[in-house]
XYZ file of C-alpha atoms in Angstrom:
138
model
C 31.538 107.087 61.849
C 29.797 107.580 65.428
C 26.777 104.748 66.282
C 24.613 106.482 68.000
C 23.509 105.340 71.364
C 19.605 104.357 70.968
C 21.129 101.603 67.981
C 23.789 100.629 70.134
C 21.352 99.971 72.941
C 18.323 98.371 70.798
C 21.291 95.896 69.193
C 22.369 94.754 72.262
C 19.169 94.144 73.861
C 18.243 92.200 70.620
C 21.433 90.120 70.599
C 20.716 89.025 74.791
C 17.255 88.196 74.088
C 17.888 85.864 70.585
C 17.787 82.813 71.757
C 20.831 80.374 70.563
C 20.125 77.591 68.470
C 20.247 74.059 70.852
C 21.649 72.062 68.750
C 22.688 71.909 64.760
C 23.102 68.393 62.544
C 26.906 68.367 62.128
C 25.696 67.384 58.303
C 24.258 70.837 58.481
C 27.716 72.488 59.648
C 30.070 70.815 56.908
C 27.369 70.945 53.955
C 27.892 73.364 50.990
C 25.726 74.208 47.673
C 25.669 76.473 45.469
C 22.893 78.918 44.561
C 21.758 77.131 41.403
C 17.997 78.184 40.721
C 17.041 80.679 40.215
C 20.108 83.022 40.564
C 22.778 81.236 38.632
C 22.462 81.362 34.794
C 24.499 78.210 34.466
C 22.453 76.180 36.639
C 20.521 73.274 35.358
C 18.845 71.783 38.450
C 18.586 72.576 42.383
C 21.282 73.056 44.927
C 20.888 75.267 47.552
C 17.395 75.156 47.823
C 17.063 71.439 47.551
C 20.372 70.930 50.344
C 17.648 70.712 53.361
C 15.596 67.744 51.935
C 18.790 65.752 50.736
C 20.345 66.541 54.473
C 17.054 65.015 56.064
C 17.550 61.687 54.087
C 21.411 61.156 54.104
C 20.605 61.795 58.265
C 17.863 59.363 57.603
C 19.953 56.634 56.376
C 22.962 57.872 59.024
C 20.574 56.741 61.484
C 19.417 53.434 59.937
C 22.952 52.217 59.732
C 23.422 52.906 63.401
C 25.758 55.976 63.093
C 25.858 58.367 65.671
C 23.781 61.896 65.683
C 26.658 63.206 66.114
C 28.613 61.563 62.919
C 29.329 64.058 59.771
C 30.638 63.731 56.286
C 31.617 67.071 53.995
C 28.556 66.951 51.753
C 28.703 69.268 48.714
C 25.471 70.022 46.009
C 25.873 71.901 42.722
C 23.428 72.380 40.222
C 25.655 71.969 37.496
C 29.031 70.543 36.687
C 31.075 73.877 36.985
C 31.871 73.005 41.367
C 31.286 76.469 42.558
C 30.611 74.489 45.944
C 33.646 72.545 45.637
C 31.942 68.958 44.922
C 34.940 67.483 43.627
C 36.650 67.328 47.054
C 33.737 66.211 48.915
C 33.457 63.082 51.004
C 29.872 62.689 49.343
C 29.110 64.910 46.373
C 25.837 65.806 44.112
C 26.693 67.377 40.435
C 23.763 68.679 38.783
C 23.973 66.837 34.864
C 20.131 67.629 33.814
C 17.280 68.507 34.870
C 16.537 66.957 38.559
C 19.252 64.779 37.535
C 22.836 64.510 39.598
C 26.060 62.360 39.325
C 26.785 60.868 42.781
C 30.641 60.467 43.616
C 32.867 60.891 46.486
C 36.792 60.497 48.631
C 36.664 59.459 52.034
C 39.934 60.702 52.619
C 39.330 64.405 50.960
C 42.890 63.799 49.093
C 42.070 63.508 45.600
C 39.197 64.217 43.238
C 36.489 62.406 44.056
C 35.411 59.810 41.774
C 31.976 59.287 40.248
C 29.582 56.442 41.984
C 26.687 56.988 39.869
C 25.905 59.048 36.256
C 22.799 60.452 36.823
C 21.833 58.879 39.985
C 19.238 60.867 41.798
C 15.997 62.643 40.606
C 14.322 64.763 42.894
C 16.402 63.938 45.951
C 14.236 65.955 47.961
C 10.958 65.394 47.221
C 11.040 61.760 47.173
C 11.197 61.657 43.312
C 12.882 57.592 42.112
C 16.417 56.781 41.134
C 17.413 57.108 38.276
C 18.266 52.793 37.271
C 22.057 53.613 35.685
C 24.280 51.096 37.587
C 27.003 52.509 39.245
C 30.743 53.177 38.062
C 34.113 50.982 38.529
């Protein structure tokens, strides 16, 4: 299939004038979320639409404890326990377990399945919702 000269020139011009991002937060590079609502019929809570706010809160915690801006962790968020975004092999995972509710867990080495730290640990994490009062698991 031949591509027209006009199309090639238009594409090259668009690429030349396009601004490249100056900085991308390492958290955004290593994070992954499933589609969840509204596309997945198995979803029971948000994932993809909530991840920007969640990553901002994680970055704020990093800054509060003095971690450098170039440090990152592997964050995975899913809207149900099926694990489409591979949360069970993440350093920090949020797995949807009910409407606006997540299980919090992780594994720092990523060498085995992530352990669950807290059931129903977060509610509406991207809208400033309050945390539930459940206790962490041993």
